[in-house]
PDB file of C-alpha atoms in Angstrom:
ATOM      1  CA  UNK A 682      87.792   2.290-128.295  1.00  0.00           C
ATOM      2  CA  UNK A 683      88.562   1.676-124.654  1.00  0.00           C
ATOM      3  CA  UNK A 684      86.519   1.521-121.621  1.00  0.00           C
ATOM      4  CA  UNK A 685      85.932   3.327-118.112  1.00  0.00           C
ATOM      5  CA  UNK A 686      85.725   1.484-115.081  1.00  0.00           C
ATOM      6  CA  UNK A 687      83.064   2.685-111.940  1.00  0.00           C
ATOM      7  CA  UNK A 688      84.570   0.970-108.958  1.00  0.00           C
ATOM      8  CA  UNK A 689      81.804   1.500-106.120  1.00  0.00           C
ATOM      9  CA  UNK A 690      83.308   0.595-102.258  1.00  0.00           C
ATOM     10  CA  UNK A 691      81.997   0.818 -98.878  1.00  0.00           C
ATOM     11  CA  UNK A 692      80.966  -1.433 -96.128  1.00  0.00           C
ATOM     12  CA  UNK A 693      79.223  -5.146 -96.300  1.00  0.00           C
ATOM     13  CA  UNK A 694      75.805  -4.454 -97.128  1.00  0.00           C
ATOM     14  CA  UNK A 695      76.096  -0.852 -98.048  1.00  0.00           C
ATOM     15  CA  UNK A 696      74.152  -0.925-101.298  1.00  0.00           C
ATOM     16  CA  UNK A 697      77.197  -1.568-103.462  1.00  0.00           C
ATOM     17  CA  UNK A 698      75.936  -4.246-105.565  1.00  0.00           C
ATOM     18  CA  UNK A 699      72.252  -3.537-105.832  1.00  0.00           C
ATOM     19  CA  UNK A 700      73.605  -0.037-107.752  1.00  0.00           C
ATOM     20  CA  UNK A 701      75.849  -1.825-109.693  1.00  0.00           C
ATOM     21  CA  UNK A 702      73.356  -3.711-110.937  1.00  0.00           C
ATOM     22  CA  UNK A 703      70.927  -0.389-112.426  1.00  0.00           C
ATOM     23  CA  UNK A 704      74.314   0.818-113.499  1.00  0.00           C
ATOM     24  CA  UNK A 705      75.291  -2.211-116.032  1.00  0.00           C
ATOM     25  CA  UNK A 706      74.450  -1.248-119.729  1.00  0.00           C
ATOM     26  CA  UNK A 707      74.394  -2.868-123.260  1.00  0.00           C
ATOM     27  CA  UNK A 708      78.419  -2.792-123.511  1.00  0.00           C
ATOM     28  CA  UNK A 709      79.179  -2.976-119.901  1.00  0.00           C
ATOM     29  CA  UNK A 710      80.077  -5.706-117.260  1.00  0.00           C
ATOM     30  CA  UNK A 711      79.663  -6.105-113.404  1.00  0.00           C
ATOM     31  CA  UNK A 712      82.556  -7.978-111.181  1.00  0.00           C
ATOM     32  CA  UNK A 713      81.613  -8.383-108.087  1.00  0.00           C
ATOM     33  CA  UNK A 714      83.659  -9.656-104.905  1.00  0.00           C
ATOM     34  CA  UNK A 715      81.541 -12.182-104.079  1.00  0.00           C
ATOM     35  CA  UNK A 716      81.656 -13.605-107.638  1.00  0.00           C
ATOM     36  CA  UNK A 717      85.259 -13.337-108.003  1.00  0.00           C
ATOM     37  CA  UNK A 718      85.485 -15.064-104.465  1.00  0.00           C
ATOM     38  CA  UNK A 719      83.751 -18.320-105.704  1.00  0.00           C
ATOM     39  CA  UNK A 720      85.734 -18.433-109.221  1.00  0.00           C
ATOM     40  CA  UNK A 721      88.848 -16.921-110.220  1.00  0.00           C
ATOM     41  CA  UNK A 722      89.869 -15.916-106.452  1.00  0.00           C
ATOM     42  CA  UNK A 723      88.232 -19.167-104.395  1.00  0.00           C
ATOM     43  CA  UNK A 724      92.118 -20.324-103.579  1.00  0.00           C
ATOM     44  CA  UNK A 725      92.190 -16.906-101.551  1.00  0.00           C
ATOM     45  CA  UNK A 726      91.223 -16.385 -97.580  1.00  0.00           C
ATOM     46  CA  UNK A 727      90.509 -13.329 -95.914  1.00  0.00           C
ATOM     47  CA  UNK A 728      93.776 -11.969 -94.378  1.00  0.00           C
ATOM     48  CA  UNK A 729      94.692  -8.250 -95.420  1.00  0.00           C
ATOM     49  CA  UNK A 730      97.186  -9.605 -97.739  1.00  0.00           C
ATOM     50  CA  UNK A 731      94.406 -11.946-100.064  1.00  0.00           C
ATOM     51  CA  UNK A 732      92.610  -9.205 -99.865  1.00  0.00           C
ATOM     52  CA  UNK A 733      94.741  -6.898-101.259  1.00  0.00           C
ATOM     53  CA  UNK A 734      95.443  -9.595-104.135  1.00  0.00           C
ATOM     54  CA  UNK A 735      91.846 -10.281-104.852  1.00  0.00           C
ATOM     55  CA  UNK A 736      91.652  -6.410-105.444  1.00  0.00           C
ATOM     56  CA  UNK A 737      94.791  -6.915-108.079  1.00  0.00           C
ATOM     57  CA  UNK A 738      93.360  -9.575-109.874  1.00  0.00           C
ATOM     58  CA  UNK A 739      89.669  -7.814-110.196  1.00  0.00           C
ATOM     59  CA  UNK A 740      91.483  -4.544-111.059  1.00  0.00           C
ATOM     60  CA  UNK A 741      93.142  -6.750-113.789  1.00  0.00           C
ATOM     61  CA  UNK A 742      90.105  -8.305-115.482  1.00  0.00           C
ATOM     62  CA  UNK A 743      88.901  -5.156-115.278  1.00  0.00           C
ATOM     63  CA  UNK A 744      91.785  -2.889-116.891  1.00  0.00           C
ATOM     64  CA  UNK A 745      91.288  -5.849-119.520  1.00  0.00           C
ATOM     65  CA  UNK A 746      88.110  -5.776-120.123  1.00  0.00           C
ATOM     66  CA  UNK A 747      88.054  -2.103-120.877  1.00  0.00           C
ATOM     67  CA  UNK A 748      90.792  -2.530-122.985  1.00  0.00           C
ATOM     68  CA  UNK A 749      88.385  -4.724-125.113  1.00  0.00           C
ATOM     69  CA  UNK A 750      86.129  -1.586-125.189  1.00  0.00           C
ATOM     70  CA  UNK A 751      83.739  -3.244-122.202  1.00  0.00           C
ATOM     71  CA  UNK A 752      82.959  -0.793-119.149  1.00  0.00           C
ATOM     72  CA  UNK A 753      83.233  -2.681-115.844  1.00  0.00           C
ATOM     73  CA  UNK A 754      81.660  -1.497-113.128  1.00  0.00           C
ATOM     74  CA  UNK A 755      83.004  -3.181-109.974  1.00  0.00           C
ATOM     75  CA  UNK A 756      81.121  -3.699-106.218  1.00  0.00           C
ATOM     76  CA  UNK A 757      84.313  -4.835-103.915  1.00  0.00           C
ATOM     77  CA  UNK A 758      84.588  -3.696 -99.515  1.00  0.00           C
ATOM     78  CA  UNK A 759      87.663  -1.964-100.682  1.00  0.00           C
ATOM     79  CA  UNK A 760      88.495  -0.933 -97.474  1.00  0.00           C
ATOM     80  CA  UNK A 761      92.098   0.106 -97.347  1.00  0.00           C
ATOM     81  CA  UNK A 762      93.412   3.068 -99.270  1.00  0.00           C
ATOM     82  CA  UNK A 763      96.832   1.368-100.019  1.00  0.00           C
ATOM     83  CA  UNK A 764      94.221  -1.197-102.195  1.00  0.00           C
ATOM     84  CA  UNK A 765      92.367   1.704-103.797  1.00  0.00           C
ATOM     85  CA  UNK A 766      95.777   3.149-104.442  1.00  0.00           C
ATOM     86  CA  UNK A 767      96.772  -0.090-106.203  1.00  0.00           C
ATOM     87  CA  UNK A 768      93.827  -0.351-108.064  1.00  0.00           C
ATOM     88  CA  UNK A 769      94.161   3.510-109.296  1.00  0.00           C
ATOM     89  CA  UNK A 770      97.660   2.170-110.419  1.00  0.00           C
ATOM     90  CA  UNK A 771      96.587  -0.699-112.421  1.00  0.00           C
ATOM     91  CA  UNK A 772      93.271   0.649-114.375  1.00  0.00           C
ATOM     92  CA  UNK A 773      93.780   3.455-116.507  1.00  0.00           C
ATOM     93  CA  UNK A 774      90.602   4.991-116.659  1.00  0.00           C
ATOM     94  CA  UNK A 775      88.741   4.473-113.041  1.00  0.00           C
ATOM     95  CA  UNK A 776      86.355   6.582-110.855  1.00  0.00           C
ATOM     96  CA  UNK A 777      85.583   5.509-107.392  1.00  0.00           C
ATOM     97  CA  UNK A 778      82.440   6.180-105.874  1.00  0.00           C
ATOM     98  CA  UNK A 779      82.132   5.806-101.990  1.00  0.00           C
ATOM     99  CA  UNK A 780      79.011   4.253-101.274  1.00  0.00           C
ATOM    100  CA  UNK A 781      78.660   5.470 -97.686  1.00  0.00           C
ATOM    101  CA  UNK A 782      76.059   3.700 -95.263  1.00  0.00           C
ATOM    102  CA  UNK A 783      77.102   3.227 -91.549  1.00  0.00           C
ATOM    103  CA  UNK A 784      77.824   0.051 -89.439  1.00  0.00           C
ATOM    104  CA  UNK A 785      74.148   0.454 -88.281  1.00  0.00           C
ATOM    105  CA  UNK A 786      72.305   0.750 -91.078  1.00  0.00           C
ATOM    106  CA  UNK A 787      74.207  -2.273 -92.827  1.00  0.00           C
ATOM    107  CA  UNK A 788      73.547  -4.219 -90.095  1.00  0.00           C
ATOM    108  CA  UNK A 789      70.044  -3.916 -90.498  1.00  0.00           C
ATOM    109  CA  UNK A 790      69.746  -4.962 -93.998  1.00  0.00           C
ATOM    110  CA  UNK A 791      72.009  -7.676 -93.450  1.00  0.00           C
ATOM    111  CA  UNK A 792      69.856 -10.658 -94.137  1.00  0.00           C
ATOM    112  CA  UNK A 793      72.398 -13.039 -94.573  1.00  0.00           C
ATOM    113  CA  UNK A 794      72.985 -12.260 -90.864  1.00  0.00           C
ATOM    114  CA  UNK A 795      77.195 -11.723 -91.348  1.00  0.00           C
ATOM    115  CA  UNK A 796      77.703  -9.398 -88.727  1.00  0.00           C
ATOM    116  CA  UNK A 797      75.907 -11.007 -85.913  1.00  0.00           C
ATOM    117  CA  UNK A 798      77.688 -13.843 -87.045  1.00  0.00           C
ATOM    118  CA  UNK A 799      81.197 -11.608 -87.023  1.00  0.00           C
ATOM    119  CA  UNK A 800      80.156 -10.334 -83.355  1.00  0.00           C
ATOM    120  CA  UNK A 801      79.708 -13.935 -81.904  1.00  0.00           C
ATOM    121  CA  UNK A 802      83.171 -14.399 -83.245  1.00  0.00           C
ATOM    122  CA  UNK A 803      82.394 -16.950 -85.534  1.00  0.00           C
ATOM    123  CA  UNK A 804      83.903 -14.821 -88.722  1.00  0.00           C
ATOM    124  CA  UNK A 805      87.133 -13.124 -88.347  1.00  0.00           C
ATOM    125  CA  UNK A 806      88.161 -10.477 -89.859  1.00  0.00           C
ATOM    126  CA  UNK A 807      84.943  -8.350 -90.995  1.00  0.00           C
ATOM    127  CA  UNK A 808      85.305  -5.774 -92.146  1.00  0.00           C
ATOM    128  CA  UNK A 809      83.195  -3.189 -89.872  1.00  0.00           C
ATOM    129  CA  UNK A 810      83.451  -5.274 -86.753  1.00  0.00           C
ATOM    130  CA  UNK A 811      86.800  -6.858 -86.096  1.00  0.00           C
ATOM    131  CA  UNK A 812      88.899  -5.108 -89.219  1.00  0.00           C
ATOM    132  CA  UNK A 813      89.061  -1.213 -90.179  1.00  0.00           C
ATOM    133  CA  UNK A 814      87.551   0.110 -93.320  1.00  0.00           C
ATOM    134  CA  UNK A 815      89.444   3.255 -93.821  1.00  0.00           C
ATOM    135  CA  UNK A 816      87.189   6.396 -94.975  1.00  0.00           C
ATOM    136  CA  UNK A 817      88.359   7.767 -98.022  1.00  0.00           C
ATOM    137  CA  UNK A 818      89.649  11.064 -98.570  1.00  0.00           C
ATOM    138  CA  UNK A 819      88.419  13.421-100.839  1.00  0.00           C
ATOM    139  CA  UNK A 820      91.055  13.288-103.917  1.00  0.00           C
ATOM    140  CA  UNK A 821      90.680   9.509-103.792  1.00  0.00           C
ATOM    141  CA  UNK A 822      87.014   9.487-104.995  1.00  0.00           C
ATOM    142  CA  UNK A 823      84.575  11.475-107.748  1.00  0.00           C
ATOM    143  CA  UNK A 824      81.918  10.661-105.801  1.00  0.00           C
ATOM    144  CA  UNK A 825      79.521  10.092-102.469  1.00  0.00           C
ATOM    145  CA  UNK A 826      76.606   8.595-102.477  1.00  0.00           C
ATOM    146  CA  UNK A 827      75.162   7.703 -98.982  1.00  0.00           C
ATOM    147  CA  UNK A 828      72.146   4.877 -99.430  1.00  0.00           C
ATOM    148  CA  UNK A 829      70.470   5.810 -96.078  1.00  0.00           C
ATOM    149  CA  UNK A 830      69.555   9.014 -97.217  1.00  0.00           C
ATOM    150  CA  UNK A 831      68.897   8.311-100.801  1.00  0.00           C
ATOM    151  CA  UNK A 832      66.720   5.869-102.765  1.00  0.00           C
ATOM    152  CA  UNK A 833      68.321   3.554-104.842  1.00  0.00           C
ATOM    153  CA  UNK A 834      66.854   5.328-107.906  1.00  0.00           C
ATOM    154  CA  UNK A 835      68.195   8.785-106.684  1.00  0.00           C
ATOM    155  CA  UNK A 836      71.686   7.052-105.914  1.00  0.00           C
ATOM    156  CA  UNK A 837      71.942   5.370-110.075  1.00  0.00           C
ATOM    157  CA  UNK A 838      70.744   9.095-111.130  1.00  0.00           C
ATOM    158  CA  UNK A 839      73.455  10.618-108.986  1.00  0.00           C
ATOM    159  CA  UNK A 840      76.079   8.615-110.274  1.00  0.00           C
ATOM    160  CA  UNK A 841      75.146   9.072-113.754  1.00  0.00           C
ATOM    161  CA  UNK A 842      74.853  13.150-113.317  1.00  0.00           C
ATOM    162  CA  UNK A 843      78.054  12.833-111.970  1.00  0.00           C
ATOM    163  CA  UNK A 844      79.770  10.842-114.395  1.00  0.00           C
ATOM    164  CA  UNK A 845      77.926  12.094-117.565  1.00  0.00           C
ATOM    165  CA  UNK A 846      76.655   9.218-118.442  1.00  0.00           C
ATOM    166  CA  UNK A 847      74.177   9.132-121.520  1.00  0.00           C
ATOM    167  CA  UNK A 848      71.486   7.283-121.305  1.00  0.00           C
ATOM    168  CA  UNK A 849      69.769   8.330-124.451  1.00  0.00           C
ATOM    169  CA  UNK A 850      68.118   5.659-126.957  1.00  0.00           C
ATOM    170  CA  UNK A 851      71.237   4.229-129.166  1.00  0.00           C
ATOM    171  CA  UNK A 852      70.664   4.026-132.811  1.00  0.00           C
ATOM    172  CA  UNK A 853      72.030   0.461-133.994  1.00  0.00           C
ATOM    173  CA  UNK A 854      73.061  -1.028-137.365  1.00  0.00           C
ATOM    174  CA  UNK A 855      73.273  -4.522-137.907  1.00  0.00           C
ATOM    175  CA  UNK A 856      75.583  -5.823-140.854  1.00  0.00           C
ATOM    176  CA  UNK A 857      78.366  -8.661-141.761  1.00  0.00           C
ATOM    177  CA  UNK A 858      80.549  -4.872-143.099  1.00  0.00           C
ATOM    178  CA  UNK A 859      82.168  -7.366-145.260  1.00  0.00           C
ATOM    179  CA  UNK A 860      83.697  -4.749-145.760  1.00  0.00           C
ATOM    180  CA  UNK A 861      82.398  -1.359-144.181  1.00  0.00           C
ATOM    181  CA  UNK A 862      82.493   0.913-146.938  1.00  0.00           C
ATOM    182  CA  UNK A 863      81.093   4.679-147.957  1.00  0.00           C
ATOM    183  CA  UNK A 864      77.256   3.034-148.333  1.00  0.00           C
ATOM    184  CA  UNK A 865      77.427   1.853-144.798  1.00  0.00           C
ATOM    185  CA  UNK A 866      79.000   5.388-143.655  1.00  0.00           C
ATOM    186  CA  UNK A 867      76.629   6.758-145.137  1.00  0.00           C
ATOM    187  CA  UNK A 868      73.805   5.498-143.020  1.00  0.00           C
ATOM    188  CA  UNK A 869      75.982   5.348-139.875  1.00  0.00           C
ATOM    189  CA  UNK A 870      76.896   9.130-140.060  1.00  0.00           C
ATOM    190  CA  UNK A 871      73.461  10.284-140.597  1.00  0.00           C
ATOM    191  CA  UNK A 872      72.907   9.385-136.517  1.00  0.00           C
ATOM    192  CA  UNK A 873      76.762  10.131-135.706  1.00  0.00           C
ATOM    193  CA  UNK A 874      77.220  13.283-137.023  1.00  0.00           C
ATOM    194  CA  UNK A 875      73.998  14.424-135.214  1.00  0.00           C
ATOM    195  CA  UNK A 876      75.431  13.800-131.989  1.00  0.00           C
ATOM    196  CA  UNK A 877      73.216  10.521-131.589  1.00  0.00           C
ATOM    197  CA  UNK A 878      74.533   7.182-129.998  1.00  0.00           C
ATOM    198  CA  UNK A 879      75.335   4.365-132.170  1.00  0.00           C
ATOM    199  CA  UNK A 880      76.081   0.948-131.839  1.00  0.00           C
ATOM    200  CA  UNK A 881      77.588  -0.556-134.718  1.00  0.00           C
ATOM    201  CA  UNK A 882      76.577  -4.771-134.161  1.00  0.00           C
ATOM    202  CA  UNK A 883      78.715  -7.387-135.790  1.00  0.00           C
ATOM    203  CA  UNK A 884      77.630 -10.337-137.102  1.00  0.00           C
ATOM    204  CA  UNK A 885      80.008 -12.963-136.403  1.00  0.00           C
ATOM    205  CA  UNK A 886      79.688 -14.814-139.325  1.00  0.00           C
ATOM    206  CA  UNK A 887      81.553 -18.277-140.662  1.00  0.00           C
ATOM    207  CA  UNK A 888      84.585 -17.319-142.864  1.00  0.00           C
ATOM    208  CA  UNK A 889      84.084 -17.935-146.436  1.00  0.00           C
ATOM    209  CA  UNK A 890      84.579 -16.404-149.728  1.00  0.00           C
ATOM    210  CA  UNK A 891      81.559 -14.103-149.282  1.00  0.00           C
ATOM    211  CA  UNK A 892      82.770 -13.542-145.687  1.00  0.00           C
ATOM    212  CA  UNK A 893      86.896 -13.577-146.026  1.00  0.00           C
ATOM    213  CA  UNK A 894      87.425 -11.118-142.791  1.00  0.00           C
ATOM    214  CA  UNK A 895      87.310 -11.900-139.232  1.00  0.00           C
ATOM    215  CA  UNK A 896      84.915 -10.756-136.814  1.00  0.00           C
ATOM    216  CA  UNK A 897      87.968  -9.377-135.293  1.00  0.00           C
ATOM    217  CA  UNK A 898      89.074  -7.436-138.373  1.00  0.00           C
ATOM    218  CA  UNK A 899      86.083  -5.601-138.912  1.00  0.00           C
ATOM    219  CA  UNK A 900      85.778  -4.540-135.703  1.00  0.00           C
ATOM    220  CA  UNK A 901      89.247  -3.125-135.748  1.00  0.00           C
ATOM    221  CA  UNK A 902      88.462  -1.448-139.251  1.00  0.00           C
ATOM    222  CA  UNK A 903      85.642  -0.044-137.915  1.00  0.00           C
ATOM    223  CA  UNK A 904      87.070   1.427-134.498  1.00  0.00           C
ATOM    224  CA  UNK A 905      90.007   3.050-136.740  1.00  0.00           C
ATOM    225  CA  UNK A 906      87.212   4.452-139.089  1.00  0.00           C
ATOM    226  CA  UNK A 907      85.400   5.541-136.046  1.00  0.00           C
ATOM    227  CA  UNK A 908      87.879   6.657-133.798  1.00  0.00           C
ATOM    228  CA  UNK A 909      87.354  10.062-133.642  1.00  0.00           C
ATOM    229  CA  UNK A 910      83.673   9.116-132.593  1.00  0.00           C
ATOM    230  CA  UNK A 911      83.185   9.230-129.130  1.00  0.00           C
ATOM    231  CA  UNK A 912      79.182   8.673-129.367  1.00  0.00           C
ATOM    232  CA  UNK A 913      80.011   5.655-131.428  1.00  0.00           C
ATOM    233  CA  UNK A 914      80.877   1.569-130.281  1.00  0.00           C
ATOM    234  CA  UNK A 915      81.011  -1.400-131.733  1.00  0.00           C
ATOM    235  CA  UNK A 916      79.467  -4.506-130.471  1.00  0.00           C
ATOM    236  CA  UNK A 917      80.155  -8.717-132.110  1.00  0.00           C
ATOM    237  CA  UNK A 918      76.774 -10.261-131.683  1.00  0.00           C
ATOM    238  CA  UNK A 919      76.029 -14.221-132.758  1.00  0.00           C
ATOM    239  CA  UNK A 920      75.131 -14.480-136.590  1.00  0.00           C
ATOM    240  CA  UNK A 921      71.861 -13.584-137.008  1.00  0.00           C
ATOM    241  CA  UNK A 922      69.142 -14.680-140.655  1.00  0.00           C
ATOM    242  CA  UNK A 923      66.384 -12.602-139.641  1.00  0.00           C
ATOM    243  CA  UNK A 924      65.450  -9.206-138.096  1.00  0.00           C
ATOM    244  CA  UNK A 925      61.700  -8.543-137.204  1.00  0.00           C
ATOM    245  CA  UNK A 926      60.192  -5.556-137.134  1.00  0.00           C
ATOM    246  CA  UNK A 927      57.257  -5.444-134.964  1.00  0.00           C
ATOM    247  CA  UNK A 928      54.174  -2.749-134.391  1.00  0.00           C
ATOM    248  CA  UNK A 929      55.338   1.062-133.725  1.00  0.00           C
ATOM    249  CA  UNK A 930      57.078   0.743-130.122  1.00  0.00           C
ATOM    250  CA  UNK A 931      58.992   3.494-130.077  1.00  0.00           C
ATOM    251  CA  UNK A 932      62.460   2.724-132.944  1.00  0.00           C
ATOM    252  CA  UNK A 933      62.070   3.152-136.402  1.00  0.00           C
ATOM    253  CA  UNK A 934      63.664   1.603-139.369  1.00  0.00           C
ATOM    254  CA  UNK A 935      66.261   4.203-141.884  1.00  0.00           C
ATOM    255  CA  UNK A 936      66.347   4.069-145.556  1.00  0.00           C
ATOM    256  CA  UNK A 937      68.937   5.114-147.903  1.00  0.00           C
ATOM    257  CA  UNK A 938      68.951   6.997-151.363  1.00  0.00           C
ATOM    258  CA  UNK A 939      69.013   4.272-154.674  1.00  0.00           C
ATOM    259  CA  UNK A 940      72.566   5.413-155.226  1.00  0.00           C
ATOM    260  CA  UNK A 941      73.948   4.610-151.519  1.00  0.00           C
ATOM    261  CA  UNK A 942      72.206   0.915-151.960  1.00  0.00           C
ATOM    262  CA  UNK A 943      74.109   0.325-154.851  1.00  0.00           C
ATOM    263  CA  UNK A 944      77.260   0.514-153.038  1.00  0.00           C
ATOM    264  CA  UNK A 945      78.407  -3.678-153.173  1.00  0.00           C
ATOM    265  CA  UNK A 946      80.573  -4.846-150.500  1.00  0.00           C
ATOM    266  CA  UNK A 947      80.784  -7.990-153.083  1.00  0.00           C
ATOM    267  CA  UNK A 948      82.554  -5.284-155.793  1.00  0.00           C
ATOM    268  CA  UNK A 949      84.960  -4.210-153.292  1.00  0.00           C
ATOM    269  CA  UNK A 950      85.706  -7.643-152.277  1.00  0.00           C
ATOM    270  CA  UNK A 951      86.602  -8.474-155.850  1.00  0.00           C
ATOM    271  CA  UNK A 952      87.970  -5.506-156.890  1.00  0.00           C
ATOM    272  CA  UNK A 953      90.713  -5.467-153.548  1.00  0.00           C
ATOM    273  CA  UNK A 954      92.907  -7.603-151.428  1.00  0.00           C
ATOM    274  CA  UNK A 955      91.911  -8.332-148.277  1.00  0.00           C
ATOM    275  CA  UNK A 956      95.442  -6.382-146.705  1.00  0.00           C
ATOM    276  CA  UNK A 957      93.973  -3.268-148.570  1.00  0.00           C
ATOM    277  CA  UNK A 958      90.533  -3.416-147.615  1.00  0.00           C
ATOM    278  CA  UNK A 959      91.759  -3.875-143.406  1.00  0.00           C
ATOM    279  CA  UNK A 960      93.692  -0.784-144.795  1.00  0.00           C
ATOM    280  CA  UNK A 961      90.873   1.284-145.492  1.00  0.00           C
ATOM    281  CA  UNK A 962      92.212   1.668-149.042  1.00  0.00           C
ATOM    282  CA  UNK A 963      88.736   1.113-150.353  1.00  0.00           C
ATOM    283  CA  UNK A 964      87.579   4.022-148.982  1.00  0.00           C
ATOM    284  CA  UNK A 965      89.998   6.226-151.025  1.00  0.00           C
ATOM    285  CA  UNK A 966      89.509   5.123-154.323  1.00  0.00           C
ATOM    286  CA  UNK A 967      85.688   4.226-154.309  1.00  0.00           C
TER     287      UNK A 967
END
């Protein structure tokens, strides 16, 4: 399953990171500029051209990411439309939300005191001040949000509305799915089929003849299983020996008939090759 990226732009100090930040979920990661800056892009300067190539490589790691089934949302200035353009060209799923605050305002929330700085001369190139940032036009973007007039809380609820993003409790199962087989489905589709969220978690357990598949070929078999189901994602979490369940706050803990817990991945191990069980052949005969 692939992911989306939001890629929220406007001016220096315009609110674009703060909303990232309320925006980030379970399965979703934030690159921001001035991140990127201080790693992956610190051999760049400021010159439209660096710019434009810090944009390429974020829009990169991003269109990778997703690829891995991660959303990305991203908080870059993004102030030229021949860089949005790019960035449309590069990530296949991407919505851009303008995050619209004027020179004024960003000013005065500018604690880091940049564009006093920028109109003593003594930084070139800011964006605002001394270089354009082109307004977008209305088939670039899904969305405006303007942070003067809205709380941050209104802004995050905005977005969401606008992007149909769920933010309804997940249901999660935990499990080595050494293999995933019809017990496990049957558990899983009980929330799936009801239209419910669900995170399927992976242990990522040490190979050995009680664990003979991958972390990365479950997760595959999975996804193929589950590919029809947009309300369901997998996740590979560190090995875990115990799960505690504490007092009543608010989840609660599924059991299955007898007959479903008799299901035995250990059977299925022993009774097919590991080729057929990544094929799903398990699931036909069983």
């Amino acid at each position: 399953m692939s992911g989306e990226t939001i890629w929220l732009f406007g001016l220096p100090c315009s609110g674009k990171t703060t909303l990232a930040k309320g925006l980030v979920g379970p399965s979703t990661v934030h690159l921001d500029g001035d991140y990127l800056r201080n790693t992956l892009n610190s051999d760049l300067g400021f010159s439209k051209q660096d710019r434009t190539e810090n944009l390429r490589r974020a829009a990169g790691v991003a269109q990778a990411l997703n690829e891995q089934g991660f959303d990305v949302v991203a908080s870059f200035i993004t102030p030229y439309r021949s860089q949005r353009k790019l960035i449309a060209e590069k990530i296949e799923d991407i919505s851009f939300i303008h995050i619209n605050a004027s020179v004024e305002v960003c000013e005065e929330r500018d604690v880091k005191g940049m564009y006093e700085q920028a109109r003593r001369g003594e930084i070139e190139g800011f964006t605002g001040i001394d270089a354009p940032f082109e307004e977008p036009e209305a088939e670039e973007i899904r969305l405006e949000v303007s942070t003067a007039a809205h709380s941050k809380e209104k802004s995050i609820e905005k977005i969401n509305a606008e992007l149909d993003r769920k933010l309804n409790p997940s249901h999660i199962f935990i499990g080595r799915w050494q293999p995933l087989h019809d017990g496990h489905r049957t558990i899983i589709d009980s929330a799936a089929d009801n239209g419910k969220d669900v995170v399927i978690a992976i242990r990522d357990t040490e190979l050995s003849e009680k664990n003979p598949l991958t972390v990365q070929e479950r997760r595959e078999l999975i996804e193929d299983v589950y590919e029809d189901y947009p309300n369901v994602k997998t996740m590979i979490i560190p090995d875990v020996d115990t799960v505690a369940i504490g007092r009543d706050v608010g989840y609660s803990v599924v059991s299955v008939p007898e007959e479903v817990a008799e299901i035995s991945g250990t059977a299925m191990r022993e009774a097919y090759e590991k080729s057929e069980l990544l094929a799903g052949r398990h699931f036909e005969d069983w």
